[in-house]
mmCIF file with all atom_site columns, C-alpha atoms in Angstrom:
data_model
loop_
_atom_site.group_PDB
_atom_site.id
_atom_site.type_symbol
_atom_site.label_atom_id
_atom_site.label_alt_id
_atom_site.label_comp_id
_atom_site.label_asym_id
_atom_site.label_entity_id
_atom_site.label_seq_id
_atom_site.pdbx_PDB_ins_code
_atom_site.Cartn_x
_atom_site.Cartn_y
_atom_site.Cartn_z
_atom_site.occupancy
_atom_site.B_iso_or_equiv
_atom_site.pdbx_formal_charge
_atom_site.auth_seq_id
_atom_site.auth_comp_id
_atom_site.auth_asym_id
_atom_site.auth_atom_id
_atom_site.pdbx_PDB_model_num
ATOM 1   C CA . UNK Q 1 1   ? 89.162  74.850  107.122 1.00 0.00 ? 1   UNK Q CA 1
ATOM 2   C CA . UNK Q 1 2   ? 90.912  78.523  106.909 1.00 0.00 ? 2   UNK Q CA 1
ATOM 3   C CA . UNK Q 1 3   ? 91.462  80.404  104.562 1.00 0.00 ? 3   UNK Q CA 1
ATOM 4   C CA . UNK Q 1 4   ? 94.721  82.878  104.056 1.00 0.00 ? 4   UNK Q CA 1
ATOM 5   C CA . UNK Q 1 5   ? 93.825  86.378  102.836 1.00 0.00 ? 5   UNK Q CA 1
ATOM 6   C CA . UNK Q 1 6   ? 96.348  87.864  100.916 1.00 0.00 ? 6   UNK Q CA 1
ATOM 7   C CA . UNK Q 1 7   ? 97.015  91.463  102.016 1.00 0.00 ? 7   UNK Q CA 1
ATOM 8   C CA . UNK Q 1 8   ? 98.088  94.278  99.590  1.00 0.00 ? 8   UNK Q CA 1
ATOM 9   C CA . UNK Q 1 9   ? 100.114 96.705  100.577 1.00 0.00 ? 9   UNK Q CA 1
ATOM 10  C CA . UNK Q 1 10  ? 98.664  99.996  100.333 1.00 0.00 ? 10  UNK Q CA 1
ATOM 11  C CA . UNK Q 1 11  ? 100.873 102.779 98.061  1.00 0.00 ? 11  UNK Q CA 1
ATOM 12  C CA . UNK Q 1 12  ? 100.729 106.382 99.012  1.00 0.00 ? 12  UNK Q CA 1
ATOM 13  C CA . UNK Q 1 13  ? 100.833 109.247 96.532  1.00 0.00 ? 13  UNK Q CA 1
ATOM 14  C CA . UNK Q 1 14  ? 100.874 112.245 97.113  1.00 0.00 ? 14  UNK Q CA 1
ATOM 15  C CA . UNK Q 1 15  ? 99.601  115.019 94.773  1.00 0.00 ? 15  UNK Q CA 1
ATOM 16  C CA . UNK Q 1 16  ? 99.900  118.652 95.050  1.00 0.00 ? 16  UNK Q CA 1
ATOM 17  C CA . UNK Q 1 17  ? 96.327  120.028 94.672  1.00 0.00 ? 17  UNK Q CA 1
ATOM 18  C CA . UNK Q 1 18  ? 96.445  122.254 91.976  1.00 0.00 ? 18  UNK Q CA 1
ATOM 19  C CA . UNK Q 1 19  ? 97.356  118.438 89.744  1.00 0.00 ? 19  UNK Q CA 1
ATOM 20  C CA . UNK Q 1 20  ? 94.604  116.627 91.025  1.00 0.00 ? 20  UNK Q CA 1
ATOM 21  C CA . UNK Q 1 21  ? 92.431  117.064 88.478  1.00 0.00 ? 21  UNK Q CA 1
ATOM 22  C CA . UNK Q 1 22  ? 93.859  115.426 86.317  1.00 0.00 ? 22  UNK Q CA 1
ATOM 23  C CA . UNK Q 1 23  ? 92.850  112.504 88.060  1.00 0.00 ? 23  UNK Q CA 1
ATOM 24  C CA . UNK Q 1 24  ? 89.617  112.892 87.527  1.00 0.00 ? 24  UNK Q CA 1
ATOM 25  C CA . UNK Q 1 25  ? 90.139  112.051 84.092  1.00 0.00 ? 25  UNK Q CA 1
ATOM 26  C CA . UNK Q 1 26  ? 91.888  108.755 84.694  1.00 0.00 ? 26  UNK Q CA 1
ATOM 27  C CA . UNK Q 1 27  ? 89.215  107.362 87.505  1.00 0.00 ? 27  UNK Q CA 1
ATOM 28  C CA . UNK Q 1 28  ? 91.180  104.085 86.994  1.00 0.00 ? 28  UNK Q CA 1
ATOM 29  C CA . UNK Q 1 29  ? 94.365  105.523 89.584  1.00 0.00 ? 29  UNK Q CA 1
ATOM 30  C CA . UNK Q 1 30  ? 92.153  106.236 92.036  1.00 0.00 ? 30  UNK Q CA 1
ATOM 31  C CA . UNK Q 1 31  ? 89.932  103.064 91.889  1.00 0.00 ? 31  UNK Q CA 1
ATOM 32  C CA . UNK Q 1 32  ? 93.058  101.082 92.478  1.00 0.00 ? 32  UNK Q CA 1
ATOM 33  C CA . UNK Q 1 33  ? 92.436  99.538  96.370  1.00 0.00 ? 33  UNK Q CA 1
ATOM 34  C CA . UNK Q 1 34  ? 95.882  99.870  96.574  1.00 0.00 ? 34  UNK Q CA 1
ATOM 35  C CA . UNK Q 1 35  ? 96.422  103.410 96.069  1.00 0.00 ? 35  UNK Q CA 1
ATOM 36  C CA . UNK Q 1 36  ? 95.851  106.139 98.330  1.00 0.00 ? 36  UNK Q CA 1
ATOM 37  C CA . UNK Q 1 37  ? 95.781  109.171 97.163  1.00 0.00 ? 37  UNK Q CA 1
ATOM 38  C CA . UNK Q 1 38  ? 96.260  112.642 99.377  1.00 0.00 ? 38  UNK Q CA 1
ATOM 39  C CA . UNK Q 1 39  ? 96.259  115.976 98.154  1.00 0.00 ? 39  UNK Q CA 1
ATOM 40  C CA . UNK Q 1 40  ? 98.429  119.205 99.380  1.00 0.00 ? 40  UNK Q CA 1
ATOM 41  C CA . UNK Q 1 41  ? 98.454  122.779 99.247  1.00 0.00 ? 41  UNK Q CA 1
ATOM 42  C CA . UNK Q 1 42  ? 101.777 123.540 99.767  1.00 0.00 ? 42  UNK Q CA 1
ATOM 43  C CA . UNK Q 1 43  ? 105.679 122.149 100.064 1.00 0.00 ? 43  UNK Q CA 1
ATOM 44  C CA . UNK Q 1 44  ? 105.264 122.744 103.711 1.00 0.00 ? 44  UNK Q CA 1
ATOM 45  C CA . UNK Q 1 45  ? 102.138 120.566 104.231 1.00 0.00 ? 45  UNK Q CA 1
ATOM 46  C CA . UNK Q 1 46  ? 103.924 117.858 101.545 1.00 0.00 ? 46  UNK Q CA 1
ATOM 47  C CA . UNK Q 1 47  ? 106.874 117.272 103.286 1.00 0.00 ? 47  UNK Q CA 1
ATOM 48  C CA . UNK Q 1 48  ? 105.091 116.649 106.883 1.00 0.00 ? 48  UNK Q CA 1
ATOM 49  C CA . UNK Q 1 49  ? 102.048 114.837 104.878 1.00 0.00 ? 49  UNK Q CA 1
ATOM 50  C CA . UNK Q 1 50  ? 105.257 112.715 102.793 1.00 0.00 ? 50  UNK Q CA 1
ATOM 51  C CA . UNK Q 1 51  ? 107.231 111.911 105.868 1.00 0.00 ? 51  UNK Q CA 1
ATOM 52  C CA . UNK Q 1 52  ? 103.963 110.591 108.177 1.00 0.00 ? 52  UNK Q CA 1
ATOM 53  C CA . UNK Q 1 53  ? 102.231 108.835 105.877 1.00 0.00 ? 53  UNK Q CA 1
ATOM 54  C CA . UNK Q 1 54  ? 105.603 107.296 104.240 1.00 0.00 ? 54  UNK Q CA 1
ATOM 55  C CA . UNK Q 1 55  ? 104.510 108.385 100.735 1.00 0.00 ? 55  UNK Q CA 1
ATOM 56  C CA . UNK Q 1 56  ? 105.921 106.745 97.944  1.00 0.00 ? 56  UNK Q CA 1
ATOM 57  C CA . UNK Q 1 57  ? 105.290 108.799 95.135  1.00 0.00 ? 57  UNK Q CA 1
ATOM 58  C CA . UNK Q 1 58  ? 104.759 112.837 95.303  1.00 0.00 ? 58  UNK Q CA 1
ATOM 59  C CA . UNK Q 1 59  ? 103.949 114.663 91.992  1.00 0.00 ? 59  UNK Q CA 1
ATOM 60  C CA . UNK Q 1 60  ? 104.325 118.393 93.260  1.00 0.00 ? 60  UNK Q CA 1
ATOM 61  C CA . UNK Q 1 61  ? 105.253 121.660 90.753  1.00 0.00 ? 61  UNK Q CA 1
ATOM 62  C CA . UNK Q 1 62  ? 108.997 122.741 90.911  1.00 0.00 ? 62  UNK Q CA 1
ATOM 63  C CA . UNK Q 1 63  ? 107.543 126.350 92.141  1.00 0.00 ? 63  UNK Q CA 1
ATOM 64  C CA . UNK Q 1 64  ? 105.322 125.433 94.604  1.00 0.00 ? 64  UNK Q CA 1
ATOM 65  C CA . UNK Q 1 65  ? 103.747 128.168 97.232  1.00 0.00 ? 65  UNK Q CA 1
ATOM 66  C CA . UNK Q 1 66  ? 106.545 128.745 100.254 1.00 0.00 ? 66  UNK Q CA 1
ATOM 67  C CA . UNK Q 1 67  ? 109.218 126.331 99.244  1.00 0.00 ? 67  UNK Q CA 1
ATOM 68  C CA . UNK Q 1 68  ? 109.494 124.954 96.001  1.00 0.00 ? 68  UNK Q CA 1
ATOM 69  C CA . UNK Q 1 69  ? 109.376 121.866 94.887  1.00 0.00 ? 69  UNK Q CA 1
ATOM 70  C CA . UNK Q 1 70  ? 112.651 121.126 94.228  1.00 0.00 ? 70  UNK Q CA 1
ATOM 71  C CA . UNK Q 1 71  ? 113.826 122.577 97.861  1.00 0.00 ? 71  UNK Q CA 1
ATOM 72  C CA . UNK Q 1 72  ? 110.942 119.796 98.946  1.00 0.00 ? 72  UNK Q CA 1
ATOM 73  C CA . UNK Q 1 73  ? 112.655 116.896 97.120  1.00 0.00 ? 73  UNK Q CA 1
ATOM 74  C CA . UNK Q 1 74  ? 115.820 118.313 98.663  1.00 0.00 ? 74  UNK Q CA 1
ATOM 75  C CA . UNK Q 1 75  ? 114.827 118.457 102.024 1.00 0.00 ? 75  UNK Q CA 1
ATOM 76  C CA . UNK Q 1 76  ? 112.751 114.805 101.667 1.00 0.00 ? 76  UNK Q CA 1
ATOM 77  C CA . UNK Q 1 77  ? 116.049 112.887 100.869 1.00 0.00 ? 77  UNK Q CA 1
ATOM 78  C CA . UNK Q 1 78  ? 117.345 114.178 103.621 1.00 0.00 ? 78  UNK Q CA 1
ATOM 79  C CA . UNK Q 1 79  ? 114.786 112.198 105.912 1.00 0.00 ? 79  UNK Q CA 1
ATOM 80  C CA . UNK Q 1 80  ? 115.445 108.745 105.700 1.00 0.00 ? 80  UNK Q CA 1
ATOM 81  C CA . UNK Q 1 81  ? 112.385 107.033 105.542 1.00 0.00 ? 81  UNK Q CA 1
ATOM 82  C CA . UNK Q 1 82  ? 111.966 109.087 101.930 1.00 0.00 ? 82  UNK Q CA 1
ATOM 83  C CA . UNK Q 1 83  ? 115.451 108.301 100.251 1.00 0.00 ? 83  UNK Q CA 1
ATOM 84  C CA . UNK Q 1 84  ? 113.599 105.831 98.218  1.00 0.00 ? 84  UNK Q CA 1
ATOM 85  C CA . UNK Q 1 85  ? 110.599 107.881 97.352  1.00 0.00 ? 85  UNK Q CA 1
ATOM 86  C CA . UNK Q 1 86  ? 109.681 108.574 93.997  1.00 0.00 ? 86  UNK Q CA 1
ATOM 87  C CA . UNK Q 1 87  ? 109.690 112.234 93.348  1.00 0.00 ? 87  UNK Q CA 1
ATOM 88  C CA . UNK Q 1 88  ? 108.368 113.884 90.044  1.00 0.00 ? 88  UNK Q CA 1
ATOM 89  C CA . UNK Q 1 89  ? 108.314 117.642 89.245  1.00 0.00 ? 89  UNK Q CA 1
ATOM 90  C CA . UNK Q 1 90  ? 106.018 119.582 87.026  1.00 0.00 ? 90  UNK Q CA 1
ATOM 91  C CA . UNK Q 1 91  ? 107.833 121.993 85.445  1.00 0.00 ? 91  UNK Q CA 1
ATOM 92  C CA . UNK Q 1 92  ? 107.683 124.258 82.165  1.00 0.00 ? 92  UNK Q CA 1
ATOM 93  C CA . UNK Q 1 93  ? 110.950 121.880 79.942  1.00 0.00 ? 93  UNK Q CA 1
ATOM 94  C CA . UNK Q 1 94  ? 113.062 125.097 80.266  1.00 0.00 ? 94  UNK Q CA 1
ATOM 95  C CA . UNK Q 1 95  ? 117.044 124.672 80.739  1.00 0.00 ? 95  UNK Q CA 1
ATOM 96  C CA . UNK Q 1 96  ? 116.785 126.184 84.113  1.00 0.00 ? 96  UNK Q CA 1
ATOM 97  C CA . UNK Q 1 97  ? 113.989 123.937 85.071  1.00 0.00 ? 97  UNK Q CA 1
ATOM 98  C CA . UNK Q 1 98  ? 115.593 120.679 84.103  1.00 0.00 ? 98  UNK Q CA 1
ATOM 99  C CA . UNK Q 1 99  ? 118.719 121.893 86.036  1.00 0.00 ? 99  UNK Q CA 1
ATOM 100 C CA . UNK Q 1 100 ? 116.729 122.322 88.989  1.00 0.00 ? 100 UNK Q CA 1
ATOM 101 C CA . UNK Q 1 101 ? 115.098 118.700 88.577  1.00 0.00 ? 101 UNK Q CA 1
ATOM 102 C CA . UNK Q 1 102 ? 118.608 116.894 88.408  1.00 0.00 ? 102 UNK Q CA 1
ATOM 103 C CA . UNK Q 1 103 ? 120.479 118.937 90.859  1.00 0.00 ? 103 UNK Q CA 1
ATOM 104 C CA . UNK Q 1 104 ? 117.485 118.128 93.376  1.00 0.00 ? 104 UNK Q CA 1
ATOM 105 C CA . UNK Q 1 105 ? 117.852 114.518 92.865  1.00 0.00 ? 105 UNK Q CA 1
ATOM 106 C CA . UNK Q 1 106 ? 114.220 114.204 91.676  1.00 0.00 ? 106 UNK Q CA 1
ATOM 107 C CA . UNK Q 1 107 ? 113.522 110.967 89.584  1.00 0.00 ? 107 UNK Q CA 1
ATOM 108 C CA . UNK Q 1 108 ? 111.080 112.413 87.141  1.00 0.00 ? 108 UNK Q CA 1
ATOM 109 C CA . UNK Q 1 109 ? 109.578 115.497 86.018  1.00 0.00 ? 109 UNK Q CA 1
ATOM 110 C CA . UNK Q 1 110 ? 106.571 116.516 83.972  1.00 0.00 ? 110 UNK Q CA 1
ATOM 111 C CA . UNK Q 1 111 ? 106.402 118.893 81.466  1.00 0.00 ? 111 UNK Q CA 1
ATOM 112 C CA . UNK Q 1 112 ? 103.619 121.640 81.497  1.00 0.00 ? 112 UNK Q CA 1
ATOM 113 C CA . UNK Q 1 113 ? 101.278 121.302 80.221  1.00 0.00 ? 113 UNK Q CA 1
ATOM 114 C CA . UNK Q 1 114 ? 100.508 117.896 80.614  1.00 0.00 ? 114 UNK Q CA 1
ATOM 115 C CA . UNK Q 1 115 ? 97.778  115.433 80.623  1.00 0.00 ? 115 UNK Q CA 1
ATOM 116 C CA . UNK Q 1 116 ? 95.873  112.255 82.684  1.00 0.00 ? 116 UNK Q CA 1
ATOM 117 C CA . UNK Q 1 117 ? 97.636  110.122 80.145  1.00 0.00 ? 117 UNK Q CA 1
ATOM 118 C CA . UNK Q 1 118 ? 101.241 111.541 81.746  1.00 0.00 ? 118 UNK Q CA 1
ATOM 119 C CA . UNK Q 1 119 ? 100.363 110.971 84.962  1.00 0.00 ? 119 UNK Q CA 1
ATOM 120 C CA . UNK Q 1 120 ? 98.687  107.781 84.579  1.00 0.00 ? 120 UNK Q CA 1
ATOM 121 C CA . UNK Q 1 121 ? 102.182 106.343 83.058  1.00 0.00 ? 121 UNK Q CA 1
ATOM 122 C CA . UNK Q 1 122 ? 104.329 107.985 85.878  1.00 0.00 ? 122 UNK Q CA 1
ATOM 123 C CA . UNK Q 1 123 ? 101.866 106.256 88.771  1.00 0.00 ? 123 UNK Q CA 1
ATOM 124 C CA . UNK Q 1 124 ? 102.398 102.918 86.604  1.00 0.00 ? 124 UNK Q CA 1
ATOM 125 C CA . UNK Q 1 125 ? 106.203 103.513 86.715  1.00 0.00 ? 125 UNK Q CA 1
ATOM 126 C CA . UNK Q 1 126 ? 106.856 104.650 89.953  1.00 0.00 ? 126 UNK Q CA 1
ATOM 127 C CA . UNK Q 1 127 ? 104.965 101.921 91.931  1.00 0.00 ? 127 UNK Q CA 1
ATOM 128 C CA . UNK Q 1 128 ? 105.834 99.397  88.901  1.00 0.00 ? 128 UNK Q CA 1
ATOM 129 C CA . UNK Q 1 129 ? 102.360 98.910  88.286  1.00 0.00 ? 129 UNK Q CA 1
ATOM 130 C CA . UNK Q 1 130 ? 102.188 97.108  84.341  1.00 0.00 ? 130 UNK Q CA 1
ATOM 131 C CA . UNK Q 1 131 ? 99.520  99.403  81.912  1.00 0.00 ? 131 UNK Q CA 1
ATOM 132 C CA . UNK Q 1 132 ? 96.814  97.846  81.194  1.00 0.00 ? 132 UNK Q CA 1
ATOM 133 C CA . UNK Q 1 133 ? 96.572  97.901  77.050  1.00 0.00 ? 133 UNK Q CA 1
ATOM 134 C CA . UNK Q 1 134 ? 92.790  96.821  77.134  1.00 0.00 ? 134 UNK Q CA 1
ATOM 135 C CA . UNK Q 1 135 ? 89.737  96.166  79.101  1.00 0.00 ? 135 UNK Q CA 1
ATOM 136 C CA . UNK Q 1 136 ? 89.945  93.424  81.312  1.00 0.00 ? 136 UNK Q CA 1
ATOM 137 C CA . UNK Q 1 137 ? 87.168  90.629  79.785  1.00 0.00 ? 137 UNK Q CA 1
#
């Protein structure tokens, strides 16, 4: 008799460094087998980090170190194997932010501050991942 495994496909986010802590809060992202999760410094390391590992989700701030994150998201859709990533930007709400999220073509952003909770609901959206509303019995 065999036996068919089903295999999950593994998701790749990708997290500028400075945001990962708010991870820690929400354990239940990063306990997901499905989810890998890989930290960056900088727009530089993100976009070589994005394009190798075929990220599907970056969360980066909109003035990153070196490039910003909204030159990032630029230069990402220009690679093909990242038109259909799932960009977010953390930025402060301001007019001039919000003009730099949409004229960058990112698909979210994240107003700073903001918590686990924000970024747990993002994750859930961007890979389409349903939230769980209690504890599993």
């Amino acid at each position: 008799m065999s036996f068919a495994i089903k295999s999950k496909t593994v998701k790749t986010m990708l997290l500028e460094k400075n945001l990962s802590g708010l991870l820690d809060k929400r354990r239940d992202i990063l306990g997901r087998e499905d989810i890998r999760v890989l930290t960056v410094e900088t727009a530089e390391a993100a976009l070589k980090a994005a394009v190798k590992e075929k990220a599907g989700l970056l969360v980066v701030d909109i003035d990153m170190p070196e490039m910003g994150g909204d030159s990032l998201c630029l230069a990402l859709r220009k690679e093909e194997s990242m038109k259909k990533a799932y960009i977010a930007l953390a930025c402060t709400g301001s007019k001039a932010d919000m003009k730099r999220c949409e004229a960058c073509g990112a698909n979210a952003f994240l107003t700073k501050p903001f918590g686990p909770e924000s970024l747990y609901q993002l994750v859930c959206r961007a890979f389409d991942i349903p939230e769980r509303k209690g504890i599993r019995v």
